[in-house]
CSV table of C-alpha atoms and ligand atoms in Angstrom, one decimal:
chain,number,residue,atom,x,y,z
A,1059,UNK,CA,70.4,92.7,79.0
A,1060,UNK,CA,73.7,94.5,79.1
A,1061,UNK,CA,73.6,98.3,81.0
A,1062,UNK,CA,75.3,101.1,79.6
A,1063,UNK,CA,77.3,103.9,80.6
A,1064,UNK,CA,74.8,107.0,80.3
A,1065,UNK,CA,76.7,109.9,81.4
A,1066,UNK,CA,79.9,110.5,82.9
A,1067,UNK,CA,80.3,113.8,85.2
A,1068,UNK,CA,83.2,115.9,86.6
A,1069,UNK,CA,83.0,117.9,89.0
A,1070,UNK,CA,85.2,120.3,90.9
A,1071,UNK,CA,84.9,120.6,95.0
A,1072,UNK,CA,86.9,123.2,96.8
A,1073,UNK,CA,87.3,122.8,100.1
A,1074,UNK,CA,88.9,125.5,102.9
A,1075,UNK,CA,91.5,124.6,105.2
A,1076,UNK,CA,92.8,126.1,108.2
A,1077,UNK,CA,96.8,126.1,107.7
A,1078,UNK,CA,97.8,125.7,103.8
A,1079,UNK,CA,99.4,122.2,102.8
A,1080,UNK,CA,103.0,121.9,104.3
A,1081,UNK,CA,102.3,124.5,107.1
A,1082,UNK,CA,102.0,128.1,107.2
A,1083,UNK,CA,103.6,130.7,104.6
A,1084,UNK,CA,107.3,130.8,105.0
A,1085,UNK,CA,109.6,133.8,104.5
A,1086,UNK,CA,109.4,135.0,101.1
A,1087,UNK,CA,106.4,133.0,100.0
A,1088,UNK,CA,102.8,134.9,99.3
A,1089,UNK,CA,99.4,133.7,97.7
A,1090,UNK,CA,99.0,134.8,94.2
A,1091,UNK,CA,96.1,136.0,92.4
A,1092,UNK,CA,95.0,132.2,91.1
A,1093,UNK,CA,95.0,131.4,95.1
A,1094,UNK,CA,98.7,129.5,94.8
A,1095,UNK,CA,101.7,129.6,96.8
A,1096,UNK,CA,105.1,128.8,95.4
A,1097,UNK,CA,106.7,126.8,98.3
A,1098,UNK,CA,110.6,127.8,98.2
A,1099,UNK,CA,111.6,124.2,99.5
A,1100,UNK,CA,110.7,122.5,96.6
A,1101,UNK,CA,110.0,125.4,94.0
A,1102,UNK,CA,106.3,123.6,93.8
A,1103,UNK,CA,102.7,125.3,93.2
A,1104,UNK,CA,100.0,124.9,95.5
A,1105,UNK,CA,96.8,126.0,96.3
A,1106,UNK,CA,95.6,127.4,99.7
A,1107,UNK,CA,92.7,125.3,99.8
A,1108,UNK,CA,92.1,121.6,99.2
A,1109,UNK,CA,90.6,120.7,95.8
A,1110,UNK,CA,89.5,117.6,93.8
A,1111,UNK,CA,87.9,116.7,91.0
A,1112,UNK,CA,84.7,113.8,91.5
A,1113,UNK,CA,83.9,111.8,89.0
A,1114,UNK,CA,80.5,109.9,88.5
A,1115,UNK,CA,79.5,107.6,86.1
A,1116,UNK,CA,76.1,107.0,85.7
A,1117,UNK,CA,74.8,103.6,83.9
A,1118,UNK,CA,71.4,103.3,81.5
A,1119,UNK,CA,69.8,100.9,84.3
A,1120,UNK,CA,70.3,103.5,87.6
A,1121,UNK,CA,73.6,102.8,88.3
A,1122,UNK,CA,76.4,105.2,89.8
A,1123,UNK,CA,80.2,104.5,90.0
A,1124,UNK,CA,82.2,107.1,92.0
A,1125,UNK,CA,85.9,108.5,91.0
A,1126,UNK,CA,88.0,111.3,92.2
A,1127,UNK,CA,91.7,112.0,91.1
A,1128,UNK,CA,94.0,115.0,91.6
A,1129,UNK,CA,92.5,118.5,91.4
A,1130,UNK,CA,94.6,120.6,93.1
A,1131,UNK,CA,96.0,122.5,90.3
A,1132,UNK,CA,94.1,123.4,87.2
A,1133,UNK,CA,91.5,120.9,87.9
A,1134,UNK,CA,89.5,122.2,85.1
A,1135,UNK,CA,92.4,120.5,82.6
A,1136,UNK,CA,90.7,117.4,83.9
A,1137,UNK,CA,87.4,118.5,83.8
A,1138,UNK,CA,88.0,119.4,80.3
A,1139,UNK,CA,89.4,116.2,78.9
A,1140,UNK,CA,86.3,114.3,80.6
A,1141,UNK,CA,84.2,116.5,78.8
A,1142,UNK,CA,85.5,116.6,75.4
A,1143,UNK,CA,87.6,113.4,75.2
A,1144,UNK,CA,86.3,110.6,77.5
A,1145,UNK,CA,82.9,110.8,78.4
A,1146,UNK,CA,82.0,110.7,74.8
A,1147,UNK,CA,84.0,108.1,74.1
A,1148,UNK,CA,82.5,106.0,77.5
A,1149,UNK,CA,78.7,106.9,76.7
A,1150,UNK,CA,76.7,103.5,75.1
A,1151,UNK,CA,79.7,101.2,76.0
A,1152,UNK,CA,79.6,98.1,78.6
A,1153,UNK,CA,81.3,99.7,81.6
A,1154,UNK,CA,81.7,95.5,83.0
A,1155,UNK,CA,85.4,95.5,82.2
A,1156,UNK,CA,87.5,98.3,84.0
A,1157,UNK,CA,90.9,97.4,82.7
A,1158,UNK,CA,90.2,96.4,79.0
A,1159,UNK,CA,88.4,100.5,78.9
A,1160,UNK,CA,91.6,101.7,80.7
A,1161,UNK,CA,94.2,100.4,78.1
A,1162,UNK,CA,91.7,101.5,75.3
A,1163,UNK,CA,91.8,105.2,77.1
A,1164,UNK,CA,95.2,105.2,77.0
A,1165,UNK,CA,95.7,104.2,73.1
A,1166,UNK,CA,93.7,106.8,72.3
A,1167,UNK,CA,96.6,109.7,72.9
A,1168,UNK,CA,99.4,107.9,73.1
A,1169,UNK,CA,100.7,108.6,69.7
A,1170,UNK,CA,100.2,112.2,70.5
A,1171,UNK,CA,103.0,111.6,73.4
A,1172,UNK,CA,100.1,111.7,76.4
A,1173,UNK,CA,101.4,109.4,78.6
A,1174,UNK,CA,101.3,110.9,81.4
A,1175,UNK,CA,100.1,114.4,82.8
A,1176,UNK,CA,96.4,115.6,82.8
A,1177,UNK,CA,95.3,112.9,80.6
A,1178,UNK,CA,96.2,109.8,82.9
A,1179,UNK,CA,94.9,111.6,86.2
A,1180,UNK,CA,91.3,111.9,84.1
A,1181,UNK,CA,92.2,108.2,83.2
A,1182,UNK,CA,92.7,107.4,86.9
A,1183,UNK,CA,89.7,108.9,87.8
A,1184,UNK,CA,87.6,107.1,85.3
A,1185,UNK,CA,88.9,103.5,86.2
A,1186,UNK,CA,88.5,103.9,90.2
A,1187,UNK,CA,84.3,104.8,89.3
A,1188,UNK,CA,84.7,102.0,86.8
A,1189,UNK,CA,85.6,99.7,89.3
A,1190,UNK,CA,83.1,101.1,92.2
A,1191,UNK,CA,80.5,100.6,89.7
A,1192,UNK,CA,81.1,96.9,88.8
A,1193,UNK,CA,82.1,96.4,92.6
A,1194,UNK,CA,78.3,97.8,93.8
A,1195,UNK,CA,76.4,95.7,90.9
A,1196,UNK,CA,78.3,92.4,92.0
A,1197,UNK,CA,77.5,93.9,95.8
A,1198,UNK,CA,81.3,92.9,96.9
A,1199,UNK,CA,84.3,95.6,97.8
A,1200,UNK,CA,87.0,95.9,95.0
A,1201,UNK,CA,89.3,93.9,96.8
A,1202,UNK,CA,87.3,90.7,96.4
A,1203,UNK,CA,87.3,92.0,92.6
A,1204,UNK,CA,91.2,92.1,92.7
A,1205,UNK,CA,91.8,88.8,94.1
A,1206,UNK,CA,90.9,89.0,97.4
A,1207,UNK,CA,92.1,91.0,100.7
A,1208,UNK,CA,95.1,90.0,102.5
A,1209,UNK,CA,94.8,93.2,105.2
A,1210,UNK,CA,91.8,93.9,107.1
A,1211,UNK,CA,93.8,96.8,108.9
A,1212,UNK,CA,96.9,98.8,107.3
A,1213,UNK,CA,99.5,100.7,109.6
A,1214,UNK,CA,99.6,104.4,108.6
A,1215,UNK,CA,102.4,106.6,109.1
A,1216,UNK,CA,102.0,110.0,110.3
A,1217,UNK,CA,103.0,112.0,107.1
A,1218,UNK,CA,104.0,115.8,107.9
A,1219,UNK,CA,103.9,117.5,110.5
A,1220,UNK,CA,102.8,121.0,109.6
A,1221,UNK,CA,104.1,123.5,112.5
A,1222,UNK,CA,106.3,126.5,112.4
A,1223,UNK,CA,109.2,125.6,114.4
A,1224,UNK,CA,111.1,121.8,115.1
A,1225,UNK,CA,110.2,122.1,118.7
A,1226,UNK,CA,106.6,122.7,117.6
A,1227,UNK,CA,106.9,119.7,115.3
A,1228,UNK,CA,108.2,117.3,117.3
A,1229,UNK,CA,105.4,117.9,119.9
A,1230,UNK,CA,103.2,117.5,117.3
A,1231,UNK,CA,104.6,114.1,116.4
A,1232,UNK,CA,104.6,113.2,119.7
A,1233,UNK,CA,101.3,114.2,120.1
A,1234,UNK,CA,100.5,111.7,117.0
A,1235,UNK,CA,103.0,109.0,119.1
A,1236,UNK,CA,99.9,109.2,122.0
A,1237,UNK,CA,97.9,108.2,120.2
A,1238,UNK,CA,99.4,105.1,118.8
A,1239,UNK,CA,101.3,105.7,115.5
A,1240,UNK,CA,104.7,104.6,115.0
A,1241,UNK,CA,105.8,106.1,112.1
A,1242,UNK,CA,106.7,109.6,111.1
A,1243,UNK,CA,108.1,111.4,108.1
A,1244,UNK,CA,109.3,114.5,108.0
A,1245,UNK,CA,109.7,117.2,104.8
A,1246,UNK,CA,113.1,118.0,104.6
A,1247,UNK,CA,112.2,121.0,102.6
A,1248,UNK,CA,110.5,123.0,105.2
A,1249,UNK,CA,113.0,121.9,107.7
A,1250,UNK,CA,114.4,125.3,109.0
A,1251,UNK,CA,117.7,124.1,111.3
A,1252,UNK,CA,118.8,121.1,108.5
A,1253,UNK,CA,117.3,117.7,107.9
A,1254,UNK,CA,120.0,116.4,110.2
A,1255,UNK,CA,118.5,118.2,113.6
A,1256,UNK,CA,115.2,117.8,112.5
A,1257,UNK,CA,116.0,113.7,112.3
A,1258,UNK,CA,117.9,114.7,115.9
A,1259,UNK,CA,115.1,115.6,117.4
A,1260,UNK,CA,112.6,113.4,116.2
A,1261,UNK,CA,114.6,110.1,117.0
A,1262,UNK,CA,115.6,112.0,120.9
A,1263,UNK,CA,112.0,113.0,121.2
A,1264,UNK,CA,110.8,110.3,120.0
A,1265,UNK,CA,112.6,107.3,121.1
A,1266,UNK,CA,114.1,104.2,119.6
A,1267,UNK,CA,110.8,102.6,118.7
A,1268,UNK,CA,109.7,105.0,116.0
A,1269,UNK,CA,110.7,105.0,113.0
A,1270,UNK,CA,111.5,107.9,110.6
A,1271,UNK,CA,111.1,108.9,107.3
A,1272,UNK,CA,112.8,111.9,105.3
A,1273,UNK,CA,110.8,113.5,102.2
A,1274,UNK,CA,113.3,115.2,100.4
A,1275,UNK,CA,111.3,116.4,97.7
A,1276,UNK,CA,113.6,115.7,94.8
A,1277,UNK,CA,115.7,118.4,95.6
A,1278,UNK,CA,119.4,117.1,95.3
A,1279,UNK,CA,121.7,116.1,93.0
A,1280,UNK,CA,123.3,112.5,93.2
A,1281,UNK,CA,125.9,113.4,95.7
A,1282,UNK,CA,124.1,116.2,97.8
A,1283,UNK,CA,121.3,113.5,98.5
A,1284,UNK,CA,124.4,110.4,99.3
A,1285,UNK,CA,126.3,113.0,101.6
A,1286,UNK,CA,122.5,113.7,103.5
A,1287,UNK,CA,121.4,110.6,103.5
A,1288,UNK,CA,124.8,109.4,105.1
A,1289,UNK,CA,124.1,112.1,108.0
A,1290,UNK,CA,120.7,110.7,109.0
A,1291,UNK,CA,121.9,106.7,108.7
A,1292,UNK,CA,123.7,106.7,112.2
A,1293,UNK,CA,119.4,108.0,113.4
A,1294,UNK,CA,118.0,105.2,111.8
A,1295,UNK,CA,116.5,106.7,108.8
A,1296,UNK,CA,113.8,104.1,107.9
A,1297,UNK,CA,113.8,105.3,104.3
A,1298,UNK,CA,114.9,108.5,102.1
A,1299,UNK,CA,112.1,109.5,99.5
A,1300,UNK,CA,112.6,111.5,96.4
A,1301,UNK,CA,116.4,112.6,96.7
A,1302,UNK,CA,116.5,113.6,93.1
A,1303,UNK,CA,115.0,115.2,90.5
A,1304,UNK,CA,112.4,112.6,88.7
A,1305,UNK,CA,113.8,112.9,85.5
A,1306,UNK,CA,117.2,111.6,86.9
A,1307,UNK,CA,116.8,108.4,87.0
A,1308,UNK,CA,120.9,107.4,87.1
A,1309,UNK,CA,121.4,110.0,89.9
A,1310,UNK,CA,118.3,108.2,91.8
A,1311,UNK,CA,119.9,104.9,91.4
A,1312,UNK,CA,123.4,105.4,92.3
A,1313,UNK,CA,122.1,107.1,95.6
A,1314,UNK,CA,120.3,104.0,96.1
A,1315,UNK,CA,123.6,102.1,95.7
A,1316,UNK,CA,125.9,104.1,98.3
A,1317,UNK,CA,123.3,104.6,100.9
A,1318,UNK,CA,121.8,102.4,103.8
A,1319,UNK,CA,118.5,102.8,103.5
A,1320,UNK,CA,115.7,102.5,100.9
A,1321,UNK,CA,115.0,105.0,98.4
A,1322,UNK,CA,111.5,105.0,98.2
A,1323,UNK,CA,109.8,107.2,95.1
A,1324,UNK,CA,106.9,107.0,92.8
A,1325,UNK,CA,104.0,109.5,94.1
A,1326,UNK,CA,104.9,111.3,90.9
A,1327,UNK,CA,104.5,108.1,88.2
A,1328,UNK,CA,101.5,107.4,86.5
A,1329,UNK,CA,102.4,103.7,84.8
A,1330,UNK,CA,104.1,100.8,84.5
A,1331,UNK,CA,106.0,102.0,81.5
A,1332,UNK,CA,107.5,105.0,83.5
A,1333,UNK,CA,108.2,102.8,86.6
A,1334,UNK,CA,109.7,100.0,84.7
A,1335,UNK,CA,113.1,101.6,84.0
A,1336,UNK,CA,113.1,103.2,87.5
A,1337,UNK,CA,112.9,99.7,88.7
A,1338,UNK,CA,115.2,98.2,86.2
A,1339,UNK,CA,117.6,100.6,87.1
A,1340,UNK,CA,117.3,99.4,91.1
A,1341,UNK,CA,116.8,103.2,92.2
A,1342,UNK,CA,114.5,102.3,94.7
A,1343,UNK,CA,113.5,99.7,97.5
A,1344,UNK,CA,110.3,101.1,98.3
A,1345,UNK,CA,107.3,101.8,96.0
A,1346,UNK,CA,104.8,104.4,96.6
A,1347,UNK,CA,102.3,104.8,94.1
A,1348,UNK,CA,99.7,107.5,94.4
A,1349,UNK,CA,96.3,106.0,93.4
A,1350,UNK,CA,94.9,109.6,92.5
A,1351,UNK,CA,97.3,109.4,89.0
A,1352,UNK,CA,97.0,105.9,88.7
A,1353,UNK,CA,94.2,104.4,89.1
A,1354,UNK,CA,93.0,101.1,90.5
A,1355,UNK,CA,93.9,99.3,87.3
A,1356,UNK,CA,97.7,100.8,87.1
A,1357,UNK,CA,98.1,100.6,91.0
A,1358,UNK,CA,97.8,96.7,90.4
A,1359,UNK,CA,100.2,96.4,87.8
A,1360,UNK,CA,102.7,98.6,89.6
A,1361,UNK,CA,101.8,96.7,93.0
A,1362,UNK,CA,102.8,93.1,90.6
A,1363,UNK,CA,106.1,94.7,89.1
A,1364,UNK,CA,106.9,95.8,92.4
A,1365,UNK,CA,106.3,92.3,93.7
A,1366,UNK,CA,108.2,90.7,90.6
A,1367,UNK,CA,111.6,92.8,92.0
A,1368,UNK,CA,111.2,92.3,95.7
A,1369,UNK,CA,110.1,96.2,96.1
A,1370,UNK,CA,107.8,96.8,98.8
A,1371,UNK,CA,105.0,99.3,98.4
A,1372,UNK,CA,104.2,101.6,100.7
A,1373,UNK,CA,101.4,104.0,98.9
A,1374,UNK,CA,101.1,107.6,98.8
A,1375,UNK,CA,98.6,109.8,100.2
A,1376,UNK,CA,97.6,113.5,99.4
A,1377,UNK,CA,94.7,116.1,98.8
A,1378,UNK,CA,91.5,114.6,97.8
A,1379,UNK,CA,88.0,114.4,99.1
A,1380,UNK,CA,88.3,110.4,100.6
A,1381,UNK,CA,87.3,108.7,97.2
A,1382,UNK,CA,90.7,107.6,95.5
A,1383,UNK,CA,92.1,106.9,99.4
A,1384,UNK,CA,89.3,104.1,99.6
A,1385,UNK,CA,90.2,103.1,96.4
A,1386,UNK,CA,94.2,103.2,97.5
A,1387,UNK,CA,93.0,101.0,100.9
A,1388,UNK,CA,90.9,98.7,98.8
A,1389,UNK,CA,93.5,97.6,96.3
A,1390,UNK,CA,96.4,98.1,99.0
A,1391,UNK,CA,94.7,95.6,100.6
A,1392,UNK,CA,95.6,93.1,98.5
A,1393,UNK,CA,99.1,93.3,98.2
A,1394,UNK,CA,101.5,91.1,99.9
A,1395,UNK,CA,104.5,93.0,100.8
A,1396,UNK,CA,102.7,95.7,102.0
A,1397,UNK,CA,104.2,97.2,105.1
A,1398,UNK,CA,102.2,101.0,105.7
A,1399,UNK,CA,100.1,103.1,104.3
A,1400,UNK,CA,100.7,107.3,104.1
A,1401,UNK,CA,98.4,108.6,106.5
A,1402,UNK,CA,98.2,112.5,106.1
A,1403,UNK,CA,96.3,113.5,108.8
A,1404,UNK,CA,95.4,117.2,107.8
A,1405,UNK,CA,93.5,115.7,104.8
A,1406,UNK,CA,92.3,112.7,105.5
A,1407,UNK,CA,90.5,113.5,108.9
A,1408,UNK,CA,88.8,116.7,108.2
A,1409,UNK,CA,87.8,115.6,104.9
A,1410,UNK,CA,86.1,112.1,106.0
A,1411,UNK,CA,83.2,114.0,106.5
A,1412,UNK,CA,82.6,113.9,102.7
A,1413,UNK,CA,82.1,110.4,102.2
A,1414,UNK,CA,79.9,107.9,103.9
A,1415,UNK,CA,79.8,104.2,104.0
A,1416,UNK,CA,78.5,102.1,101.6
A,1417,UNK,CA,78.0,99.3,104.1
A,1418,UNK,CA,78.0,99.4,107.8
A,1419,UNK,CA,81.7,100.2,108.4
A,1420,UNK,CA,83.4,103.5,107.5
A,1421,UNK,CA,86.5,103.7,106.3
A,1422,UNK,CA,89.1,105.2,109.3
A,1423,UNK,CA,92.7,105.5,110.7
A,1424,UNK,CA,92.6,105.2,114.3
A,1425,UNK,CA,95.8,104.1,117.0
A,1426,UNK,CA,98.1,103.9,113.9
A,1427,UNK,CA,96.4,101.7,111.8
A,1428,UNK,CA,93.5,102.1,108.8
A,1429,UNK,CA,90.4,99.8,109.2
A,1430,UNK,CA,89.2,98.9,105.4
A,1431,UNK,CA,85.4,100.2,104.9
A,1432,UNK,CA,83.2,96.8,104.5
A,1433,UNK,CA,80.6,97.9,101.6
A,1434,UNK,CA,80.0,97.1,98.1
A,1435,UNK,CA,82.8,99.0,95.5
A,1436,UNK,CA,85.1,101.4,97.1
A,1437,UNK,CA,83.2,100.9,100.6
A,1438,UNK,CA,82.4,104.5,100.6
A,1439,UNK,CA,80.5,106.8,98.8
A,1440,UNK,CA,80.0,111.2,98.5
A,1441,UNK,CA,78.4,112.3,101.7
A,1442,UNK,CA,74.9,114.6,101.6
A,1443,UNK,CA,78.4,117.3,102.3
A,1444,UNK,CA,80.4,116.3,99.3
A,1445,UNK,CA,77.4,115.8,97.1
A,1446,UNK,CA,76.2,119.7,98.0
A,1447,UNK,CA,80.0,121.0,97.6
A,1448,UNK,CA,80.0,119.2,93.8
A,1449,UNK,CA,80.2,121.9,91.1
B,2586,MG,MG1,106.4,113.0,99.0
């Protein structure tokens, strides 16, 4: 007999950290009274703590699929649109076919002009349990549901580096370099003496084997972001991410043609239909979906247009409790032209706490490179710690 989705749950989890994403407050910037700083860099909200939303999915039979996607600001938006929109909508339906529920999610506001926003990262939360779940009842990891995993390990690069001063962030890279990673990226943003000295010193400090990233946080127009990108080229910029404002989708792409190195973008793009002219227009090289607004379904199809326009993908990493990162690992995994993983290490190692593993291997990132978890679904699963911080 077929099981059933019962019950589909959202929760919130709030969890402290010691220095606020992208380092300590900066000159002029202050916590306000919903516990948010306005970073001056990028003129973007975000909270002092790190916060999620969990999603479970419970099945008729005793079942339970496990999703998470961005909570960091107003994560009861999400928890709302679970509530009133899709866990009605999933209760009493066959939860065996992930992607065929995920496109009938999306029709259901698209005429509304939802195609994006809080609505897909509830979507993406839905489809990465949906997946867990069918991954635990078949008792194989999503990647041998996607096709089949190319990478056992994944290099991660060291993303951020979240000290006051450029000396104290280059030791702390170096610190990173000790221990076996290889690549670093800085944020341009919070990059006090110029993007230009901060690349400088990272490349003198670090040597010729590393290679370096810039974030520029979409902060330039067309020819700011050429004339920067220029500066850093003779230090072996590896790649340039998010020069220009998303919306700008020309400016992006002639940057792209009068620089050196890839432009690598995406963190902020939910699907295929807003990567597709991004893509058409050859703005970037390098691909880095964020699996936390995408989902596991969307990740693949952005992973196969990637492949279709000889883009590699590197994904993005941020704030979340460890669920959508196994997710990100499971279906990176079975890309082809994969070559690193975003590694932020002020998230992902404090917070691995909160999930355990679903088989005998936990999911980790150690001397540079992610080993894959090697249980059933996602491989990992809400620790006793997550499951008592779930609200
Ligand atoms: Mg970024």
């Amino acid at each position: 007999m077929t099981d059933r989705i019962e019950k589909v749950t959202a929760h919130v989890v709030t969890i402290p950290r010691d220095v606020p994403y992208l380092g300590p407050l900066r000159e002029g910037e202050s916590v306000n009274r919903a516990g948010y700083i306005v970073r001056k860099g990028n003129r973007t909200l975000y909270p002092t703590v790190d916060r999620s939303v969990v999603l479970r999915i419970d099945t008729e039979k005793g079942l339970t699929g496990w999703g998470e996607t961005y909570g960091i600001v107003a994560p009861e938006a999400v928890r709302a649109i679970v509530d009133d929109v899709l866990a009605p909508v999933l209760e009493g339906r066959d939860p065996s076919a992930p992607a065929v529920i995920h496109e009938d999610l999306y029709d259901l506001m698209r005429v509304r002009g939802f195609f994006g926003g809080f609505y897909l990262d509830s979507l993406a939360a839905v489809d990465i349990a949906l997946w867990d779940l069918l991954g635990r009842r078949l008792g194989v990891p999503i990647s041998t549901l996607l096709g089949g995993r190319r990478h056992e390990r994944i290099e991660g690069y060291v993303s951020g580096l979240p000290r006051a001063t450029l000396d104290e962030r280059l030791a702390f890279a170096q610190d990173w370099q000790a221990k076996g990673f290889r690549g670093f990226k800085f944020a341009a943003v919070v990059a006090d003496d110029g993007a230009e000295a901060e690349m400088m010193a990272l490349r003198e400090g670090l040597g010729p084997k590393a290679e370096i990233m810039a974030d520029l946080h979409w902060r330039h127009t067309a020819p700011e972001a050429i004339r920067l990108i220029r500066r850093l080229e003779p230090h072996r910029l590896f790649f340039a991410e998010a020069p220009c404002a998303p919306e700008d989708i020309e400016g992006i792409a002639e940057v792209a043609r009068h620089v050196g190195v890839p432009v690598a973008l995406g963190e902020e793009l939910r699907t295929v239909f807003e990567w597709q002219p991004r893509i058409g227009a050859r703005a970037l090289g390098i691909g880095q979906p964020e699996m936390g607004r995408t989902g596991i379904t969307e990740f693949l199809r952005i992973g196969a247009l990637c492949h279709a326009n000889h883009i590699a993908v590197m994904p993005h990493a941020t704030i979340g409790v460890g669920l959508f990162h196994a997710a990100s690992l499971q279906a990176s995994s079975t890309l082809q032209k994969l070559p690193w993983h975003e590694y932020q290490h002020s998230i992902f190692e404090p917070n691995r706490r909160l999930t355990q593993a679903t088989g005998t291997r936990h999911m980790s990132c150690d001397a540079g490179f992610y080993t894959l978890p090697d249980g059933p679904g996602l491989g990992v699963e809400p620790s006793p710690a997550l499951l008592a911080a779930l609200s």
